[in-house]
PDB file of C-alpha atoms in Angstrom:
ATOM      1  CA  MET A 272      68.692  37.449  -3.767  1.00  0.00           C
ATOM      2  CA  SER A 273      68.038  40.646  -1.879  1.00  0.00           C
ATOM      3  CA  GLY A 274      66.570  42.266  -4.988  1.00  0.00           C
ATOM      4  CA  LYS A 275      64.011  39.487  -5.328  1.00  0.00           C
ATOM      5  CA  LYS A 276      62.930  39.823  -1.739  1.00  0.00           C
ATOM      6  CA  GLU A 277      62.564  43.589  -1.973  1.00  0.00           C
ATOM      7  CA  ALA A 278      60.408  43.257  -5.102  1.00  0.00           C
ATOM      8  CA  TYR A 279      57.721  41.534  -3.026  1.00  0.00           C
ATOM      9  CA  VAL A 280      57.736  43.788   0.020  1.00  0.00           C
ATOM     10  CA  TYR A 281      54.804  46.124  -0.531  1.00  0.00           C
ATOM     11  CA  GLY A 282      54.406  49.597   0.866  1.00  0.00           C
ATOM     12  CA  SER A 283      50.622  49.295   1.018  1.00  0.00           C
ATOM     13  CA  LEU A 284      47.716  46.972   0.238  1.00  0.00           C
ATOM     14  CA  ARG A 285      46.970  49.108  -2.808  1.00  0.00           C
ATOM     15  CA  GLU A 286      50.484  48.582  -4.154  1.00  0.00           C
ATOM     16  CA  ARG A 287      50.169  44.843  -3.632  1.00  0.00           C
ATOM     17  CA  PHE A 288      46.782  44.618  -5.324  1.00  0.00           C
ATOM     18  CA  ALA A 289      48.137  46.584  -8.301  1.00  0.00           C
ATOM     19  CA  LEU A 290      50.424  43.633  -9.054  1.00  0.00           C
ATOM     20  CA  GLU A 291      48.416  40.681  -7.775  1.00  0.00           C
ATOM     21  CA  TRP A 292      44.840  41.520  -8.876  1.00  0.00           C
ATOM     22  CA  LYS A 293      45.230  39.422 -12.022  1.00  0.00           C
ATOM     23  CA  ILE A 294      46.145  36.367  -9.927  1.00  0.00           C
ATOM     24  CA  PHE A 295      42.960  36.597  -7.866  1.00  0.00           C
ATOM     25  CA  ALA A 296      40.800  37.359 -10.918  1.00  0.00           C
ATOM     26  CA  LEU A 297      42.164  34.372 -12.828  1.00  0.00           C
ATOM     27  CA  ALA A 298      41.812  32.097  -9.791  1.00  0.00           C
ATOM     28  CA  PHE A 299      38.156  33.100  -9.444  1.00  0.00           C
ATOM     29  CA  VAL A 300      37.494  32.474 -13.153  1.00  0.00           C
ATOM     30  CA  PHE A 301      39.280  29.119 -13.069  1.00  0.00           C
ATOM     31  CA  ILE A 302      37.251  28.038 -10.034  1.00  0.00           C
ATOM     32  CA  LEU A 303      33.993  28.914 -11.800  1.00  0.00           C
ATOM     33  CA  ILE A 304      34.998  27.012 -14.933  1.00  0.00           C
ATOM     34  CA  ALA A 305      36.308  23.956 -13.073  1.00  0.00           C
ATOM     35  CA  ASP A 306      33.317  23.795 -10.739  1.00  0.00           C
ATOM     36  CA  ASN A 307      30.865  23.989 -13.625  1.00  0.00           C
ATOM     37  CA  ILE A 308      32.620  21.174 -15.484  1.00  0.00           C
ATOM     38  CA  GLY A 309      32.486  19.034 -12.343  1.00  0.00           C
ATOM     39  CA  GLN A 310      33.647  15.425 -12.180  1.00  0.00           C
ATOM     40  CA  ILE A 311      34.063  13.380 -15.344  1.00  0.00           C
ATOM     41  CA  LYS A 312      33.879   9.613 -14.750  1.00  0.00           C
ATOM     42  CA  ILE A 313      35.441   7.359 -17.371  1.00  0.00           C
ATOM     43  CA  PRO A 314      34.759   3.584 -17.085  1.00  0.00           C
ATOM     44  CA  VAL A 315      37.827   1.342 -17.350  1.00  0.00           C
ATOM     45  CA  GLY A 316      36.906  -2.334 -17.336  1.00  0.00           C
ATOM     46  CA  LYS A 317      34.949  -2.981 -14.162  1.00  0.00           C
ATOM     47  CA  GLY A 318      36.355   0.136 -12.519  1.00  0.00           C
ATOM     48  CA  MET A 319      36.710   3.771 -13.486  1.00  0.00           C
ATOM     49  CA  PHE A 320      38.913   6.789 -13.105  1.00  0.00           C
ATOM     50  CA  ILE A 321      37.694  10.284 -12.385  1.00  0.00           C
ATOM     51  CA  LEU A 322      38.775  13.727 -13.524  1.00  0.00           C
ATOM     52  CA  PHE A 323      38.246  16.237 -10.695  1.00  0.00           C
ATOM     53  CA  PRO A 324      37.824  20.047 -10.890  1.00  0.00           C
ATOM     54  CA  ILE A 325      41.375  20.596  -9.589  1.00  0.00           C
ATOM     55  CA  PHE A 326      42.615  18.896 -12.776  1.00  0.00           C
ATOM     56  CA  TYR A 327      40.952  21.498 -15.002  1.00  0.00           C
ATOM     57  CA  ALA A 328      42.034  24.380 -12.756  1.00  0.00           C
ATOM     58  CA  ILE A 329      45.683  23.299 -12.952  1.00  0.00           C
ATOM     59  CA  ILE A 330      45.493  22.927 -16.739  1.00  0.00           C
ATOM     60  CA  LEU A 331      44.020  26.426 -17.036  1.00  0.00           C
ATOM     61  CA  GLY A 332      46.766  27.775 -14.791  1.00  0.00           C
ATOM     62  CA  VAL A 333      49.479  26.170 -16.923  1.00  0.00           C
ATOM     63  CA  LEU A 334      47.928  27.520 -20.138  1.00  0.00           C
ATOM     64  CA  SER A 335      47.798  31.061 -18.728  1.00  0.00           C
ATOM     65  CA  GLY A 336      51.471  30.990 -17.730  1.00  0.00           C
ATOM     66  CA  PRO A 337      54.400  32.863 -19.288  1.00  0.00           C
ATOM     67  CA  GLN A 338      55.461  29.816 -21.339  1.00  0.00           C
ATOM     68  CA  VAL A 339      52.095  29.405 -23.113  1.00  0.00           C
ATOM     69  CA  LEU A 340      49.450  32.136 -23.468  1.00  0.00           C
ATOM     70  CA  LYS A 341      51.416  34.706 -21.423  1.00  0.00           C
ATOM     71  CA  ILE A 342      48.314  35.992 -19.619  1.00  0.00           C
ATOM     72  CA  VAL A 343      50.562  36.250 -16.562  1.00  0.00           C
ATOM     73  CA  ASP A 344      54.309  36.830 -16.507  1.00  0.00           C
ATOM     74  CA  ASN A 345      57.108  35.702 -14.218  1.00  0.00           C
ATOM     75  CA  ARG A 346      56.349  38.478 -11.690  1.00  0.00           C
ATOM     76  CA  HIS A 347      52.855  37.043 -11.198  1.00  0.00           C
ATOM     77  CA  VAL A 348      54.230  33.518 -10.907  1.00  0.00           C
ATOM     78  CA  LYS A 349      56.650  34.614  -8.168  1.00  0.00           C
ATOM     79  CA  ALA A 350      53.916  36.532  -6.365  1.00  0.00           C
ATOM     80  CA  ALA A 351      51.517  33.587  -6.589  1.00  0.00           C
ATOM     81  CA  SER A 352      54.103  31.233  -5.075  1.00  0.00           C
ATOM     82  CA  LYS A 353      54.042  33.383  -1.932  1.00  0.00           C
ATOM     83  CA  LEU A 354      50.296  32.776  -1.617  1.00  0.00           C
ATOM     84  CA  VAL A 355      50.468  28.973  -1.582  1.00  0.00           C
ATOM     85  CA  VAL A 356      50.955  28.669   2.176  1.00  0.00           C
ATOM     86  CA  VAL A 357      48.304  31.341   2.800  1.00  0.00           C
ATOM     87  CA  GLY A 358      45.854  29.396   0.682  1.00  0.00           C
ATOM     88  CA  ILE A 359      46.377  26.110   2.527  1.00  0.00           C
ATOM     89  CA  CYS A 360      46.275  27.597   6.053  1.00  0.00           C
ATOM     90  CA  PRO A 361      42.481  27.063   6.415  1.00  0.00           C
ATOM     91  CA  PHE A 362      42.979  23.418   5.479  1.00  0.00           C
ATOM     92  CA  ILE A 363      45.711  23.009   8.100  1.00  0.00           C
ATOM     93  CA  ALA A 364      43.463  24.599  10.725  1.00  0.00           C
ATOM     94  CA  LYS A 365      40.644  22.231   9.751  1.00  0.00           C
ATOM     95  CA  LEU A 366      43.008  19.275  10.039  1.00  0.00           C
ATOM     96  CA  GLY A 367      43.980  20.327  13.553  1.00  0.00           C
ATOM     97  CA  ILE A 368      40.326  20.653  14.572  1.00  0.00           C
ATOM     98  CA  THR A 369      39.572  17.231  13.077  1.00  0.00           C
ATOM     99  CA  ALA A 370      42.491  15.710  14.985  1.00  0.00           C
ATOM    100  CA  GLY A 371      41.211  17.077  18.275  1.00  0.00           C
ATOM    101  CA  ALA A 372      37.633  16.016  17.612  1.00  0.00           C
ATOM    102  CA  ASN A 373      38.641  12.446  16.701  1.00  0.00           C
ATOM    103  CA  ILE A 374      41.269  11.784  19.346  1.00  0.00           C
ATOM    104  CA  ASP A 375      39.106   9.090  20.980  1.00  0.00           C
ATOM    105  CA  THR A 376      38.649   7.343  17.647  1.00  0.00           C
ATOM    106  CA  ILE A 377      42.396   7.339  17.109  1.00  0.00           C
ATOM    107  CA  LEU A 378      43.148   5.903  20.543  1.00  0.00           C
ATOM    108  CA  ASN A 379      40.468   3.219  20.205  1.00  0.00           C
ATOM    109  CA  SER A 380      41.393   2.207  16.649  1.00  0.00           C
ATOM    110  CA  GLY A 381      42.955  -1.099  15.825  1.00  0.00           C
ATOM    111  CA  PRO A 382      46.667  -1.406  14.955  1.00  0.00           C
ATOM    112  CA  ALA A 383      46.009  -1.547  11.187  1.00  0.00           C
ATOM    113  CA  LEU A 384      44.268   1.823  11.246  1.00  0.00           C
ATOM    114  CA  LEU A 385      46.766   3.390  13.631  1.00  0.00           C
ATOM    115  CA  LEU A 386      49.756   2.226  11.571  1.00  0.00           C
ATOM    116  CA  HIS A 387      48.102   3.068   8.261  1.00  0.00           C
ATOM    117  CA  GLY A 388      50.009   6.342   7.806  1.00  0.00           C
ATOM    118  CA  PHE A 389      53.393   4.621   8.077  1.00  0.00           C
ATOM    119  CA  GLY A 390      52.787   3.010   4.675  1.00  0.00           C
ATOM    120  CA  ASN A 391      53.692   6.320   3.045  1.00  0.00           C
ATOM    121  CA  LEU A 392      57.280   5.939   4.284  1.00  0.00           C
ATOM    122  CA  LEU A 393      57.886   3.472   1.474  1.00  0.00           C
ATOM    123  CA  GLY A 394      57.712   6.425  -0.934  1.00  0.00           C
ATOM    124  CA  PRO A 395      61.029   8.081   0.002  1.00  0.00           C
ATOM    125  CA  LEU A 396      62.840   4.735  -0.102  1.00  0.00           C
ATOM    126  CA  LEU A 397      61.660   4.030  -3.652  1.00  0.00           C
ATOM    127  CA  ALA A 398      61.509   7.533  -5.082  1.00  0.00           C
ATOM    128  CA  MET A 399      64.732   9.113  -3.813  1.00  0.00           C
ATOM    129  CA  PRO A 400      67.197   6.956  -5.809  1.00  0.00           C
ATOM    130  CA  ILE A 401      65.152   7.467  -8.988  1.00  0.00           C
ATOM    131  CA  ALA A 402      64.947  11.240  -8.440  1.00  0.00           C
ATOM    132  CA  ILE A 403      68.711  11.500  -7.999  1.00  0.00           C
ATOM    133  CA  LEU A 404      69.355   9.394 -11.098  1.00  0.00           C
ATOM    134  CA  LEU A 405      67.037  11.714 -13.032  1.00  0.00           C
ATOM    135  CA  GLY A 406      69.272  14.631 -12.064  1.00  0.00           C
ATOM    136  CA  MET A 407      67.300  16.214  -9.214  1.00  0.00           C
ATOM    137  CA  LYS A 408      69.248  17.904  -6.444  1.00  0.00           C
ATOM    138  CA  ARG A 409      67.754  19.259  -3.202  1.00  0.00           C
ATOM    139  CA  GLU A 410      64.364  19.393  -4.946  1.00  0.00           C
ATOM    140  CA  ALA A 411      64.306  15.628  -4.453  1.00  0.00           C
ATOM    141  CA  VAL A 412      63.892  16.021  -0.670  1.00  0.00           C
ATOM    142  CA  GLY A 413      60.679  17.999  -1.117  1.00  0.00           C
ATOM    143  CA  ALA A 414      59.447  15.860  -3.984  1.00  0.00           C
ATOM    144  CA  CYS A 415      60.107  12.417  -2.501  1.00  0.00           C
ATOM    145  CA  HIS A 416      59.286  12.689   1.199  1.00  0.00           C
ATOM    146  CA  SER A 417      55.528  12.134   0.692  1.00  0.00           C
ATOM    147  CA  ILE A 418      52.639  12.377  -1.773  1.00  0.00           C
ATOM    148  CA  ASN A 419      52.875  16.146  -1.227  1.00  0.00           C
ATOM    149  CA  ARG A 420      49.408  17.354  -0.448  1.00  0.00           C
ATOM    150  CA  GLU A 421      48.536  20.554   1.399  1.00  0.00           C
ATOM    151  CA  TYR A 422      49.919  19.861   4.862  1.00  0.00           C
ATOM    152  CA  HIS A 423      53.074  18.288   3.434  1.00  0.00           C
ATOM    153  CA  MET A 424      53.772  21.488   1.491  1.00  0.00           C
ATOM    154  CA  ALA A 425      53.103  23.571   4.573  1.00  0.00           C
ATOM    155  CA  LEU A 426      55.692  21.592   6.548  1.00  0.00           C
ATOM    156  CA  ILE A 427      58.311  21.819   3.790  1.00  0.00           C
ATOM    157  CA  ASN A 428      57.747  25.575   3.425  1.00  0.00           C
ATOM    158  CA  ASN A 429      58.046  26.023   7.180  1.00  0.00           C
ATOM    159  CA  ILE A 430      61.225  23.946   7.510  1.00  0.00           C
ATOM    160  CA  TYR A 431      63.148  24.968   4.387  1.00  0.00           C
ATOM    161  CA  GLY A 432      61.439  28.226   3.355  1.00  0.00           C
ATOM    162  CA  PRO A 433      59.117  29.045   0.423  1.00  0.00           C
ATOM    163  CA  GLU A 434      62.015  29.994  -1.881  1.00  0.00           C
ATOM    164  CA  SER A 435      63.977  26.791  -1.249  1.00  0.00           C
ATOM    165  CA  ALA A 436      64.697  24.010  -3.720  1.00  0.00           C
ATOM    166  CA  GLU A 437      62.825  21.636  -1.395  1.00  0.00           C
ATOM    167  CA  ALA A 438      59.698  23.811  -1.626  1.00  0.00           C
ATOM    168  CA  ARG A 439      59.906  23.814  -5.437  1.00  0.00           C
ATOM    169  CA  GLY A 440      60.134  20.025  -5.435  1.00  0.00           C
ATOM    170  CA  SER A 441      57.151  19.710  -3.118  1.00  0.00           C
ATOM    171  CA  LEU A 442      55.010  22.105  -5.154  1.00  0.00           C
ATOM    172  CA  SER A 443      55.913  20.297  -8.383  1.00  0.00           C
ATOM    173  CA  ILE A 444      54.700  16.953  -7.057  1.00  0.00           C
ATOM    174  CA  TYR A 445      51.579  18.618  -5.657  1.00  0.00           C
ATOM    175  CA  ILE A 446      50.704  19.841  -9.159  1.00  0.00           C
ATOM    176  CA  VAL A 447      51.585  16.540 -10.824  1.00  0.00           C
ATOM    177  CA  GLY A 448      49.568  14.701  -8.178  1.00  0.00           C
ATOM    178  CA  GLY A 449      46.523  16.832  -8.873  1.00  0.00           C
ATOM    179  CA  MET A 450      46.776  16.239 -12.617  1.00  0.00           C
ATOM    180  CA  VAL A 451      48.092  12.694 -12.919  1.00  0.00           C
ATOM    181  CA  GLY A 452      47.675  11.263  -9.431  1.00  0.00           C
ATOM    182  CA  THR A 453      43.883  11.071  -9.558  1.00  0.00           C
ATOM    183  CA  ILE A 454      43.964   9.203 -12.872  1.00  0.00           C
ATOM    184  CA  TYR A 455      46.733   6.914 -11.641  1.00  0.00           C
ATOM    185  CA  PHE A 456      44.957   6.096  -8.377  1.00  0.00           C
ATOM    186  CA  GLY A 457      41.723   5.248 -10.187  1.00  0.00           C
ATOM    187  CA  LEU A 458      43.507   2.947 -12.635  1.00  0.00           C
ATOM    188  CA  MET A 459      45.695   1.378  -9.930  1.00  0.00           C
ATOM    189  CA  ALA A 460      42.669   0.664  -7.718  1.00  0.00           C
ATOM    190  CA  SER A 461      40.882  -0.917 -10.682  1.00  0.00           C
ATOM    191  CA  VAL A 462      43.828  -3.154 -11.554  1.00  0.00           C
ATOM    192  CA  VAL A 463      44.473  -4.262  -7.959  1.00  0.00           C
ATOM    193  CA  GLY A 464      40.764  -4.645  -7.201  1.00  0.00           C
ATOM    194  CA  MET A 465      40.142  -6.908 -10.207  1.00  0.00           C
ATOM    195  CA  THR A 466      42.863  -9.335  -9.094  1.00  0.00           C
ATOM    196  CA  GLY A 467      40.708 -10.467  -6.179  1.00  0.00           C
ATOM    197  CA  TRP A 468      43.780 -10.782  -3.971  1.00  0.00           C
ATOM    198  CA  PHE A 469      42.582  -8.359  -1.273  1.00  0.00           C
ATOM    199  CA  HIS A 470      39.386  -7.967   0.726  1.00  0.00           C
ATOM    200  CA  PRO A 471      37.301  -4.901  -0.220  1.00  0.00           C
ATOM    201  CA  GLN A 472      37.699  -3.619   3.350  1.00  0.00           C
ATOM    202  CA  ALA A 473      41.490  -3.609   3.032  1.00  0.00           C
ATOM    203  CA  LEU A 474      41.292  -1.969  -0.400  1.00  0.00           C
ATOM    204  CA  GLY A 475      38.993   0.711   0.972  1.00  0.00           C
ATOM    205  CA  LEU A 476      41.398   1.466   3.828  1.00  0.00           C
ATOM    206  CA  ALA A 477      44.311   1.637   1.388  1.00  0.00           C
ATOM    207  CA  SER A 478      42.441   4.271  -0.665  1.00  0.00           C
ATOM    208  CA  GLY A 479      42.791   6.852   2.111  1.00  0.00           C
ATOM    209  CA  VAL A 480      46.373   8.072   1.805  1.00  0.00           C
ATOM    210  CA  GLY A 481      45.928  11.698   2.854  1.00  0.00           C
ATOM    211  CA  ALA A 482      44.681  13.148  -0.451  1.00  0.00           C
ATOM    212  CA  GLY A 483      40.932  13.604  -0.808  1.00  0.00           C
ATOM    213  CA  ILE A 484      40.787  13.606  -4.605  1.00  0.00           C
ATOM    214  CA  MET A 485      42.965  10.490  -4.836  1.00  0.00           C
ATOM    215  CA  MET A 486      40.856   8.715  -2.229  1.00  0.00           C
ATOM    216  CA  ALA A 487      37.653   9.590  -4.103  1.00  0.00           C
ATOM    217  CA  SER A 488      39.082   8.341  -7.390  1.00  0.00           C
ATOM    218  CA  ALA A 489      40.330   5.049  -5.938  1.00  0.00           C
ATOM    219  CA  SER A 490      37.238   4.330  -3.825  1.00  0.00           C
ATOM    220  CA  ALA A 491      34.880   5.106  -6.738  1.00  0.00           C
ATOM    221  CA  SER A 492      36.722   2.565  -8.877  1.00  0.00           C
ATOM    222  CA  LEU A 493      36.540  -0.037  -6.107  1.00  0.00           C
ATOM    223  CA  CYS A 494      32.841   0.614  -5.502  1.00  0.00           C
ATOM    224  CA  ALA A 495      32.204  -0.031  -9.194  1.00  0.00           C
ATOM    225  CA  ILE A 496      34.043  -3.368  -8.957  1.00  0.00           C
ATOM    226  CA  TYR A 497      32.456  -4.407  -5.632  1.00  0.00           C
ATOM    227  CA  PRO A 498      28.963  -2.808  -5.633  1.00  0.00           C
ATOM    228  CA  GLY A 499      27.845  -5.070  -2.774  1.00  0.00           C
ATOM    229  CA  SER A 500      30.616  -3.683  -0.543  1.00  0.00           C
ATOM    230  CA  ALA A 501      30.341  -0.064  -1.682  1.00  0.00           C
ATOM    231  CA  GLU A 502      29.306   1.259   1.737  1.00  0.00           C
ATOM    232  CA  LEU A 503      32.095  -0.670   3.499  1.00  0.00           C
ATOM    233  CA  ILE A 504      34.688   0.585   1.000  1.00  0.00           C
ATOM    234  CA  SER A 505      33.556   4.206   1.388  1.00  0.00           C
ATOM    235  CA  THR A 506      33.566   3.954   5.190  1.00  0.00           C
ATOM    236  CA  MET A 507      37.034   2.428   5.341  1.00  0.00           C
ATOM    237  CA  ALA A 508      38.381   4.906   2.788  1.00  0.00           C
ATOM    238  CA  SER A 509      37.098   7.816   4.891  1.00  0.00           C
ATOM    239  CA  ALA A 510      38.589   6.290   8.051  1.00  0.00           C
ATOM    240  CA  GLY A 511      41.933   5.733   6.324  1.00  0.00           C
ATOM    241  CA  GLU A 512      41.884   9.269   4.921  1.00  0.00           C
ATOM    242  CA  THR A 513      41.164  10.750   8.348  1.00  0.00           C
ATOM    243  CA  MET A 514      43.909   8.729  10.014  1.00  0.00           C
ATOM    244  CA  ALA A 515      46.423   9.452   7.251  1.00  0.00           C
ATOM    245  CA  GLY A 516      45.747  13.165   7.645  1.00  0.00           C
ATOM    246  CA  ILE A 517      45.881  13.196  11.432  1.00  0.00           C
ATOM    247  CA  THR A 518      48.912  10.969  11.956  1.00  0.00           C
ATOM    248  CA  GLY A 519      50.476  12.089   8.679  1.00  0.00           C
ATOM    249  CA  ILE A 520      51.547  15.459  10.063  1.00  0.00           C
ATOM    250  CA  TYR A 521      53.619  13.847  12.809  1.00  0.00           C
ATOM    251  CA  ILE A 522      54.951  11.026  10.623  1.00  0.00           C
ATOM    252  CA  THR A 523      55.984  13.545   7.971  1.00  0.00           C
ATOM    253  CA  MET A 524      57.465  16.018  10.453  1.00  0.00           C
ATOM    254  CA  PHE A 525      59.443  13.625  12.633  1.00  0.00           C
ATOM    255  CA  ILE A 526      60.197  10.697  10.291  1.00  0.00           C
ATOM    256  CA  ALA A 527      59.548  11.245   6.573  1.00  0.00           C
ATOM    257  CA  ILE A 528      61.294  14.589   6.045  1.00  0.00           C
ATOM    258  CA  PRO A 529      64.392  13.681   8.137  1.00  0.00           C
ATOM    259  CA  LEU A 530      64.472  10.299   6.366  1.00  0.00           C
ATOM    260  CA  ALA A 531      64.300  11.909   2.907  1.00  0.00           C
ATOM    261  CA  ASP A 532      66.980  14.431   3.866  1.00  0.00           C
ATOM    262  CA  LYS A 533      69.268  11.705   5.202  1.00  0.00           C
ATOM    263  CA  LEU A 534      68.698   9.499   2.143  1.00  0.00           C
ATOM    264  CA  TYR A 535      69.599  12.397  -0.129  1.00  0.00           C
ATOM    265  CA  ARG A 536      72.833  13.102   1.755  1.00  0.00           C
ATOM    266  CA  VAL A 537      73.825   9.425   1.607  1.00  0.00           C
ATOM    267  CA  LEU A 538      72.724   8.591  -1.951  1.00  0.00           C
ATOM    268  CA  GLU A 539      73.504  11.781  -3.883  1.00  0.00           C
ATOM    269  CA  PRO A 540      77.332  11.450  -3.714  1.00  0.00           C
ATOM    270  CA  LYS A 541      77.050   7.826  -4.863  1.00  0.00           C
ATOM    271  CA  LEU A 542      74.296   8.069  -7.483  1.00  0.00           C
ATOM    272  CA  GLY A 543      74.748  11.694  -8.549  1.00  0.00           C
ATOM    273  CA  ARG A 544      77.649  10.806 -10.854  1.00  0.00           C
ATOM    274  CA  PHE A 545      75.277   8.589 -12.871  1.00  0.00           C
ATOM    275  CA  ALA A 546      72.522  11.202 -13.052  1.00  0.00           C
ATOM    276  CA  LEU A 547      70.750  11.566 -16.385  1.00  0.00           C
ATOM    277  CA  LYS A 548      71.160  15.356 -16.330  1.00  0.00           C
ATOM    278  CA  GLU A 549      74.931  15.124 -15.935  1.00  0.00           C
ATOM    279  CA  LYS A 550      75.198  12.653 -18.831  1.00  0.00           C
ATOM    280  CA  LYS A 551      73.314  15.023 -21.098  1.00  0.00           C
ATOM    281  CA  GLU A 552      75.630  17.877 -20.143  1.00  0.00           C
ATOM    282  CA  GLU A 553      78.681  15.707 -20.925  1.00  0.00           C
ATOM    283  CA  LYS A 554      77.305  14.887 -24.403  1.00  0.00           C
ATOM    284  CA  ALA A 555      76.617  18.558 -25.061  1.00  0.00           C
ATOM    285  CA  ALA A 556      80.184  19.447 -24.080  1.00  0.00           C
TER     286      ALA A 556
END
């Protein structure tokens, strides 16, 4: 472990850039490509799902990795992982500023809006048993505590450390969410919206879960289904997104992460023996 840490302690900025310049160059190229492609909207019934630029950027990053085109190697991957928290710091600062600027709105909001962020706590309860049965260990705590967007990853990195299993689990779900989550949210919003069971205002509020790209995908699908309520849906989605981001930090910090950690400690000894990974190892033996 000490050797790995020493490999990423640089004597100078020049020494660091000598290793990491390719990361920054590729990131810049990927941003240009993804931004020029823009959003791709694909109609599905009355709704639609949307492919966002982050989807293309992630795909390009995967293709350039050591397992595919080998444009970067494992040293670059390790170095890039150190930059994740640095990259999301501006977003965290913006979230703090937004929280302070909207404190009156939060205090004056109705109970549905104030309690909106607590809906995400259902995730750990449903996801943790499945993750353990699939063979995940401590990675499950990082993966299952939330939808794992920027501020969730920042909290996990701060609590467990960037090299921890929990941080790897969080980052994995962040990537999967960027690639699959936007498509899933658009399709899910279309399916639920077409049932007619819920008011467009409630559906709009439910679209804001603390992830901008997922909110945009879900609300766009709902606006296509309910064109007469498009403005109401967009307004409620933005309000839900703001509240989920503001209250989400505290819910995640004080409830979701401790809950996921406790669930893992309780469930892993009981469900771990039935894990899919362990069964495969037994067959191989």
